[in-house]
């Protein structure tokens, strides 16, 4: 059974810092991995999608990497801003399935 | 704007009652999935529909059921509500690798 773990559970940083969020998964037979952002009481917004054959994806100040063999992904946020404050969720899609298996998320607070 | 709308946004039900949550997705998105997100947890997969047929189910009891309609709308029905059913219910539609989530329906069972 696939399990996704995110560390840390919460993170508080001053504005301008670069930061890394970690995600690990137990079964490397994934189809893809996605990072989502969730604002309080809201739905999920897809940030980055990495196919199993890819190593990384970039969008603006965000960079996500994938090491499928070791079951790890990182989300790097450069020059953090207060508007980045949210919960970041990592999810994997298992090969042969379209369901997303989520971690519990990392709650990020960027202080002005 | 994801093009996925859910209703109602908030509702309160009494234990033992039944609830229907609705979702409207974009034209052409043949796959719709429902997730339950308890407070402080990641979303948990309930089930998925593809072209009006159930196409996968998570570890949820039969009192959780769904329907998908030809007009790209769908429903999640929960019978015999329990206190632990209190959660945010998220609908997601997909086309290829791109998945779009709605804002969710907050259900409180008292």
PDB file of C-alpha atoms in Angstrom:
ATOM      1  CA  UNK A   1       0.000   0.000   0.000  1.00  0.00           C
ATOM      2  CA  UNK A   2       1.418   3.358  -1.050  1.00  0.00           C
ATOM      3  CA  UNK A   3       2.169   5.765   1.780  1.00  0.00           C
ATOM      4  CA  UNK A   4       3.259   9.375   1.344  1.00  0.00           C
ATOM      5  CA  UNK A   5       5.049  11.268   4.096  1.00  0.00           C
ATOM      6  CA  UNK A   6       5.816  14.977   4.209  1.00  0.00           C
ATOM      7  CA  UNK A   7       8.413  16.580   6.406  1.00  0.00           C
ATOM      8  CA  UNK A   8       8.274  18.983   8.144  1.00  0.00           C
ATOM      9  CA  UNK A   9       4.610  19.182   9.155  1.00  0.00           C
ATOM     10  CA  UNK A  10       4.961  22.926   9.664  1.00  0.00           C
ATOM     11  CA  UNK A  11       7.572  25.494   8.770  1.00  0.00           C
ATOM     12  CA  UNK A  12       7.882  29.182   9.608  1.00  0.00           C
ATOM     13  CA  UNK A  13      10.447  31.336   7.814  1.00  0.00           C
ATOM     14  CA  UNK A  14      11.190  35.037   7.349  1.00  0.00           C
ATOM     15  CA  UNK A  15      10.398  36.623   4.019  1.00  0.00           C
ATOM     16  CA  UNK A  16      13.118  36.222   1.404  1.00  0.00           C
ATOM     17  CA  UNK A  17      14.430  32.851   2.533  1.00  0.00           C
ATOM     18  CA  UNK A  18      14.883  29.932   0.178  1.00  0.00           C
ATOM     19  CA  UNK A  19      13.276  26.773   1.521  1.00  0.00           C
ATOM     20  CA  UNK A  20      12.829  23.079   0.788  1.00  0.00           C
ATOM     21  CA  UNK A  21       9.821  20.903   1.471  1.00  0.00           C
ATOM     22  CA  UNK A  22      10.280  17.148   1.492  1.00  0.00           C
ATOM     23  CA  UNK A  23       8.061  14.299   0.343  1.00  0.00           C
ATOM     24  CA  UNK A  24       8.747  10.566   0.450  1.00  0.00           C
ATOM     25  CA  UNK A  25       6.738   7.615  -0.850  1.00  0.00           C
ATOM     26  CA  UNK A  26       7.040   3.920  -0.138  1.00  0.00           C
ATOM     27  CA  UNK A  27       6.253   2.374  -3.549  1.00  0.00           C
ATOM     28  CA  UNK A  28       8.455   3.606  -6.403  1.00  0.00           C
ATOM     29  CA  UNK A  29       6.081   2.282  -9.106  1.00  0.00           C
ATOM     30  CA  UNK A  30       4.469   5.659  -9.612  1.00  0.00           C
ATOM     31  CA  UNK A  31       3.055   7.183 -12.770  1.00  0.00           C
ATOM     32  CA  UNK A  32       3.644  10.773 -11.704  1.00  0.00           C
ATOM     33  CA  UNK A  33       4.011  13.039  -8.680  1.00  0.00           C
ATOM     34  CA  UNK A  34       2.300  16.355  -8.118  1.00  0.00           C
ATOM     35  CA  UNK A  35       2.680  19.227  -5.711  1.00  0.00           C
ATOM     36  CA  UNK A  36      -0.427  21.147  -4.711  1.00  0.00           C
ATOM     37  CA  UNK A  37      -1.081  24.295  -2.742  1.00  0.00           C
ATOM     38  CA  UNK A  38      -4.067  24.615  -0.419  1.00  0.00           C
ATOM     39  CA  UNK A  39      -5.119  27.888   1.173  1.00  0.00           C
ATOM     40  CA  UNK A  40      -7.135  27.683   4.421  1.00  0.00           C
ATOM     41  CA  UNK A  41     -10.617  26.298   3.826  1.00  0.00           C
ATOM     42  CA  UNK A  42     -10.084  26.126   0.070  1.00  0.00           C
ATOM     43  CA  UNK A  43      -9.592  23.561  -2.634  1.00  0.00           C
ATOM     44  CA  UNK A  44      -6.291  22.436  -4.136  1.00  0.00           C
ATOM     45  CA  UNK A  45      -4.291  24.228  -6.804  1.00  0.00           C
ATOM     46  CA  UNK A  46      -1.841  22.190  -8.839  1.00  0.00           C
ATOM     47  CA  UNK A  47       1.665  23.687  -8.773  1.00  0.00           C
ATOM     48  CA  UNK A  48       3.909  21.208 -10.532  1.00  0.00           C
ATOM     49  CA  UNK A  49       3.544  17.774 -12.084  1.00  0.00           C
ATOM     50  CA  UNK A  50       6.547  15.502 -12.618  1.00  0.00           C
ATOM     51  CA  UNK A  51       6.185  12.438 -14.790  1.00  0.00           C
ATOM     52  CA  UNK A  52       7.925   9.287 -13.563  1.00  0.00           C
ATOM     53  CA  UNK A  53      10.491   9.607 -16.371  1.00  0.00           C
ATOM     54  CA  UNK A  54      11.409  13.187 -15.414  1.00  0.00           C
ATOM     55  CA  UNK A  55      13.846  14.437 -12.796  1.00  0.00           C
ATOM     56  CA  UNK A  56      12.520  17.934 -12.193  1.00  0.00           C
ATOM     57  CA  UNK A  57      10.047  20.625 -13.154  1.00  0.00           C
ATOM     58  CA  UNK A  58      10.232  24.376 -12.707  1.00  0.00           C
ATOM     59  CA  UNK A  59       7.611  27.090 -12.580  1.00  0.00           C
ATOM     60  CA  UNK A  60       8.699  30.586 -11.645  1.00  0.00           C
ATOM     61  CA  UNK A  61      10.204  30.487  -8.143  1.00  0.00           C
ATOM     62  CA  UNK A  62       9.228  26.840  -7.674  1.00  0.00           C
ATOM     63  CA  UNK A  63      11.346  23.838  -8.544  1.00  0.00           C
ATOM     64  CA  UNK A  64      10.342  20.265  -7.847  1.00  0.00           C
ATOM     65  CA  UNK A  65      12.669  17.296  -8.143  1.00  0.00           C
ATOM     66  CA  UNK A  66      11.923  13.592  -8.249  1.00  0.00           C
ATOM     67  CA  UNK A  67      14.150  10.661  -7.354  1.00  0.00           C
ATOM     68  CA  UNK A  68      11.874   7.737  -8.058  1.00  0.00           C
ATOM     69  CA  UNK A  69      14.343   5.028  -7.094  1.00  0.00           C
ATOM     70  CA  UNK A  70      14.765   6.421  -3.594  1.00  0.00           C
ATOM     71  CA  UNK A  71      11.112   7.412  -3.260  1.00  0.00           C
ATOM     72  CA  UNK A  72      11.747  11.100  -2.696  1.00  0.00           C
ATOM     73  CA  UNK A  73      10.694  14.462  -4.024  1.00  0.00           C
ATOM     74  CA  UNK A  74      11.543  17.982  -2.929  1.00  0.00           C
ATOM     75  CA  UNK A  75       9.825  21.284  -3.574  1.00  0.00           C
ATOM     76  CA  UNK A  76      12.208  24.231  -3.565  1.00  0.00           C
ATOM     77  CA  UNK A  77      10.760  27.720  -3.117  1.00  0.00           C
ATOM     78  CA  UNK A  78      13.115  30.587  -3.872  1.00  0.00           C
ATOM     79  CA  UNK A  79      12.889  34.022  -2.281  1.00  0.00           C
ATOM     80  CA  UNK A  80       9.796  33.209  -0.250  1.00  0.00           C
ATOM     81  CA  UNK A  81       7.011  35.789   0.108  1.00  0.00           C
ATOM     82  CA  UNK A  82       4.148  36.173   2.619  1.00  0.00           C
ATOM     83  CA  UNK A  83       1.763  35.222  -0.196  1.00  0.00           C
ATOM     84  CA  UNK A  84       3.417  31.783  -0.296  1.00  0.00           C
ATOM     85  CA  UNK A  85       1.895  31.012   3.104  1.00  0.00           C
ATOM     86  CA  UNK A  86      -0.319  27.948   2.621  1.00  0.00           C
ATOM     87  CA  UNK A  87      -0.304  24.189   3.047  1.00  0.00           C
ATOM     88  CA  UNK A  88       1.688  22.326   0.422  1.00  0.00           C
ATOM     89  CA  UNK A  89       0.593  18.805  -0.428  1.00  0.00           C
ATOM     90  CA  UNK A  90       2.501  16.141  -2.284  1.00  0.00           C
ATOM     91  CA  UNK A  91       0.595  13.394  -4.096  1.00  0.00           C
ATOM     92  CA  UNK A  92       1.542  10.407  -6.235  1.00  0.00           C
ATOM     93  CA  UNK A  93      -0.401   8.537  -8.880  1.00  0.00           C
ATOM     94  CA  UNK A  94       0.248   4.824  -8.890  1.00  0.00           C
ATOM     95  CA  UNK A  95       0.922   3.122 -12.197  1.00  0.00           C
ATOM     96  CA  UNK A  96      -2.329   1.704 -13.597  1.00  0.00           C
ATOM     97  CA  UNK A  97      -4.488   3.958 -11.462  1.00  0.00           C
ATOM     98  CA  UNK A  98      -5.680   7.535 -11.666  1.00  0.00           C
ATOM     99  CA  UNK A  99      -6.183   8.009  -7.951  1.00  0.00           C
ATOM    100  CA  UNK A 100      -3.973  10.427  -6.041  1.00  0.00           C
ATOM    101  CA  UNK A 101      -2.374   9.319  -2.788  1.00  0.00           C
ATOM    102  CA  UNK A 102      -1.630  12.381  -0.667  1.00  0.00           C
ATOM    103  CA  UNK A 103       0.674  13.207   2.168  1.00  0.00           C
ATOM    104  CA  UNK A 104      -0.626  15.185   5.135  1.00  0.00           C
ATOM    105  CA  UNK A 105       0.999  18.368   3.895  1.00  0.00           C
ATOM    106  CA  UNK A 106       3.460  20.949   5.133  1.00  0.00           C
ATOM    107  CA  UNK A 107       1.971  24.139   6.536  1.00  0.00           C
ATOM    108  CA  UNK A 108       4.213  27.019   5.488  1.00  0.00           C
ATOM    109  CA  UNK A 109       4.146  30.450   7.101  1.00  0.00           C
ATOM    110  CA  UNK A 110       6.286  33.215   5.601  1.00  0.00           C
ATOM    111  CA  UNK A 111       6.627  36.128   7.987  1.00  0.00           C
ATOM    112  CA  UNK A 112       6.993  39.707   6.655  1.00  0.00           C
TER     113      UNK A 112
ATOM    114  CA  UNK B   1     -10.553  29.407 -11.793  1.00  0.00           C
ATOM    115  CA  UNK B   2     -10.530  25.645 -12.278  1.00  0.00           C
ATOM    116  CA  UNK B   3     -13.900  25.253 -13.949  1.00  0.00           C
ATOM    117  CA  UNK B   4     -14.999  22.819 -11.232  1.00  0.00           C
ATOM    118  CA  UNK B   5     -17.833  24.050  -9.043  1.00  0.00           C
ATOM    119  CA  UNK B   6     -19.186  22.341  -5.956  1.00  0.00           C
ATOM    120  CA  UNK B   7     -22.353  22.856  -3.946  1.00  0.00           C
ATOM    121  CA  UNK B   8     -23.235  23.467  -1.251  1.00  0.00           C
ATOM    122  CA  UNK B   9     -20.134  25.123   0.165  1.00  0.00           C
ATOM    123  CA  UNK B  10     -21.097  24.456   3.780  1.00  0.00           C
ATOM    124  CA  UNK B  11     -23.752  22.332   5.404  1.00  0.00           C
ATOM    125  CA  UNK B  12     -24.629  20.871   8.779  1.00  0.00           C
ATOM    126  CA  UNK B  13     -26.370  17.525   9.133  1.00  0.00           C
ATOM    127  CA  UNK B  14     -27.477  15.380  12.043  1.00  0.00           C
ATOM    128  CA  UNK B  15     -26.044  11.920  12.690  1.00  0.00           C
ATOM    129  CA  UNK B  16     -28.059   9.301  10.810  1.00  0.00           C
ATOM    130  CA  UNK B  17     -29.213  11.663   8.064  1.00  0.00           C
ATOM    131  CA  UNK B  18     -28.327  11.457   4.388  1.00  0.00           C
ATOM    132  CA  UNK B  19     -26.495  14.062   2.308  1.00  0.00           C
ATOM    133  CA  UNK B  20     -25.954  14.726  -1.394  1.00  0.00           C
ATOM    134  CA  UNK B  21     -23.031  16.823  -2.572  1.00  0.00           C
ATOM    135  CA  UNK B  22     -22.830  18.063  -6.139  1.00  0.00           C
ATOM    136  CA  UNK B  23     -20.053  18.847  -8.560  1.00  0.00           C
ATOM    137  CA  UNK B  24     -20.019  20.367 -12.019  1.00  0.00           C
ATOM    138  CA  UNK B  25     -16.897  19.959 -14.118  1.00  0.00           C
ATOM    139  CA  UNK B  26     -15.627  21.182 -17.447  1.00  0.00           C
ATOM    140  CA  UNK B  27     -17.030  19.912 -20.705  1.00  0.00           C
ATOM    141  CA  UNK B  28     -14.903  17.076 -22.027  1.00  0.00           C
ATOM    142  CA  UNK B  29     -13.563  16.015 -18.612  1.00  0.00           C
ATOM    143  CA  UNK B  30     -14.738  12.426 -18.605  1.00  0.00           C
ATOM    144  CA  UNK B  31     -13.108  11.486 -15.305  1.00  0.00           C
ATOM    145  CA  UNK B  32     -14.322  12.757 -11.943  1.00  0.00           C
ATOM    146  CA  UNK B  33     -12.965  11.782  -8.542  1.00  0.00           C
ATOM    147  CA  UNK B  34     -14.125  12.507  -5.015  1.00  0.00           C
ATOM    148  CA  UNK B  35     -11.872  12.932  -1.994  1.00  0.00           C
ATOM    149  CA  UNK B  36     -12.518  13.342   1.729  1.00  0.00           C
ATOM    150  CA  UNK B  37     -10.198  15.627   3.680  1.00  0.00           C
ATOM    151  CA  UNK B  38     -10.454  15.576   7.458  1.00  0.00           C
ATOM    152  CA  UNK B  39      -9.029  18.507   9.397  1.00  0.00           C
ATOM    153  CA  UNK B  40      -5.233  18.437   9.391  1.00  0.00           C
ATOM    154  CA  UNK B  41      -5.050  15.477   7.013  1.00  0.00           C
ATOM    155  CA  UNK B  42      -4.368  14.987   3.338  1.00  0.00           C
ATOM    156  CA  UNK B  43      -7.287  14.169   1.028  1.00  0.00           C
ATOM    157  CA  UNK B  44      -8.332  10.507   0.922  1.00  0.00           C
ATOM    158  CA  UNK B  45      -9.618   8.952  -2.317  1.00  0.00           C
ATOM    159  CA  UNK B  46     -13.275   7.912  -2.133  1.00  0.00           C
ATOM    160  CA  UNK B  47     -14.021   6.828  -5.703  1.00  0.00           C
ATOM    161  CA  UNK B  48     -13.683   7.751  -9.340  1.00  0.00           C
ATOM    162  CA  UNK B  49     -16.080   7.747 -12.260  1.00  0.00           C
ATOM    163  CA  UNK B  50     -15.261   7.546 -15.944  1.00  0.00           C
ATOM    164  CA  UNK B  51     -18.021   8.087 -18.473  1.00  0.00           C
ATOM    165  CA  UNK B  52     -20.703   7.425 -15.867  1.00  0.00           C
ATOM    166  CA  UNK B  53     -19.205   4.145 -14.615  1.00  0.00           C
ATOM    167  CA  UNK B  54     -17.377   3.667 -11.302  1.00  0.00           C
ATOM    168  CA  UNK B  55     -13.718   3.197 -12.135  1.00  0.00           C
ATOM    169  CA  UNK B  56     -12.028   2.687  -8.794  1.00  0.00           C
ATOM    170  CA  UNK B  57     -12.899   2.932  -5.132  1.00  0.00           C
ATOM    171  CA  UNK B  58     -10.954   3.721  -2.002  1.00  0.00           C
ATOM    172  CA  UNK B  59     -11.385   2.288   1.476  1.00  0.00           C
ATOM    173  CA  UNK B  60     -14.832   3.732   2.144  1.00  0.00           C
ATOM    174  CA  UNK B  61     -17.988   1.806   3.134  1.00  0.00           C
ATOM    175  CA  UNK B  62     -20.920   1.266   0.721  1.00  0.00           C
ATOM    176  CA  UNK B  63     -22.912   4.055   2.356  1.00  0.00           C
ATOM    177  CA  UNK B  64     -20.688   6.343   0.280  1.00  0.00           C
ATOM    178  CA  UNK B  65     -22.037   6.211  -3.263  1.00  0.00           C
ATOM    179  CA  UNK B  66     -21.850   8.330  -6.361  1.00  0.00           C
ATOM    180  CA  UNK B  67     -23.245   9.128  -9.750  1.00  0.00           C
ATOM    181  CA  UNK B  68     -21.860  10.802 -12.841  1.00  0.00           C
ATOM    182  CA  UNK B  69     -24.156  12.302 -15.472  1.00  0.00           C
ATOM    183  CA  UNK B  70     -23.706  12.888 -19.224  1.00  0.00           C
ATOM    184  CA  UNK B  71     -23.606  16.669 -18.688  1.00  0.00           C
ATOM    185  CA  UNK B  72     -20.295  16.383 -16.724  1.00  0.00           C
ATOM    186  CA  UNK B  73     -21.969  16.802 -13.357  1.00  0.00           C
ATOM    187  CA  UNK B  74     -21.662  14.308 -10.541  1.00  0.00           C
ATOM    188  CA  UNK B  75     -22.955  13.574  -7.068  1.00  0.00           C
ATOM    189  CA  UNK B  76     -21.578  12.117  -3.859  1.00  0.00           C
ATOM    190  CA  UNK B  77     -24.205  10.578  -1.587  1.00  0.00           C
ATOM    191  CA  UNK B  78     -23.559   9.581   1.982  1.00  0.00           C
ATOM    192  CA  UNK B  79     -26.170   7.637   3.938  1.00  0.00           C
ATOM    193  CA  UNK B  80     -26.455   7.115   7.702  1.00  0.00           C
ATOM    194  CA  UNK B  81     -24.098   9.970   8.507  1.00  0.00           C
ATOM    195  CA  UNK B  82     -21.613   9.498  11.324  1.00  0.00           C
ATOM    196  CA  UNK B  83     -19.742  12.133  13.314  1.00  0.00           C
ATOM    197  CA  UNK B  84     -16.462  11.066  11.646  1.00  0.00           C
ATOM    198  CA  UNK B  85     -17.909  11.969   8.245  1.00  0.00           C
ATOM    199  CA  UNK B  86     -17.337  15.625   9.152  1.00  0.00           C
ATOM    200  CA  UNK B  87     -14.783  16.806   6.595  1.00  0.00           C
ATOM    201  CA  UNK B  88     -14.116  18.804   3.457  1.00  0.00           C
ATOM    202  CA  UNK B  89     -15.297  16.868   0.395  1.00  0.00           C
ATOM    203  CA  UNK B  90     -13.387  17.655  -2.774  1.00  0.00           C
ATOM    204  CA  UNK B  91     -14.381  16.936  -6.331  1.00  0.00           C
ATOM    205  CA  UNK B  92     -11.711  16.734  -9.030  1.00  0.00           C
ATOM    206  CA  UNK B  93     -12.067  16.399 -12.764  1.00  0.00           C
ATOM    207  CA  UNK B  94      -9.294  15.502 -15.133  1.00  0.00           C
ATOM    208  CA  UNK B  95      -8.369  15.536 -18.749  1.00  0.00           C
ATOM    209  CA  UNK B  96      -5.172  13.669 -19.495  1.00  0.00           C
ATOM    210  CA  UNK B  97      -2.602  14.433 -16.798  1.00  0.00           C
ATOM    211  CA  UNK B  98      -4.182  17.700 -15.738  1.00  0.00           C
ATOM    212  CA  UNK B  99      -6.417  17.569 -12.688  1.00  0.00           C
ATOM    213  CA  UNK B 100      -8.651  20.358 -11.452  1.00  0.00           C
ATOM    214  CA  UNK B 101     -10.102  20.565  -7.967  1.00  0.00           C
ATOM    215  CA  UNK B 102     -13.200  22.383  -6.837  1.00  0.00           C
ATOM    216  CA  UNK B 103     -13.311  24.511  -3.695  1.00  0.00           C
ATOM    217  CA  UNK B 104     -14.973  21.715  -1.765  1.00  0.00           C
ATOM    218  CA  UNK B 105     -18.049  21.217   0.393  1.00  0.00           C
ATOM    219  CA  UNK B 106     -17.613  21.482   4.142  1.00  0.00           C
ATOM    220  CA  UNK B 107     -19.810  18.919   5.902  1.00  0.00           C
ATOM    221  CA  UNK B 108     -20.351  19.048   9.642  1.00  0.00           C
ATOM    222  CA  UNK B 109     -22.211  16.170  11.279  1.00  0.00           C
ATOM    223  CA  UNK B 110     -23.602  16.883  14.740  1.00  0.00           C
TER     224      UNK B 110
END
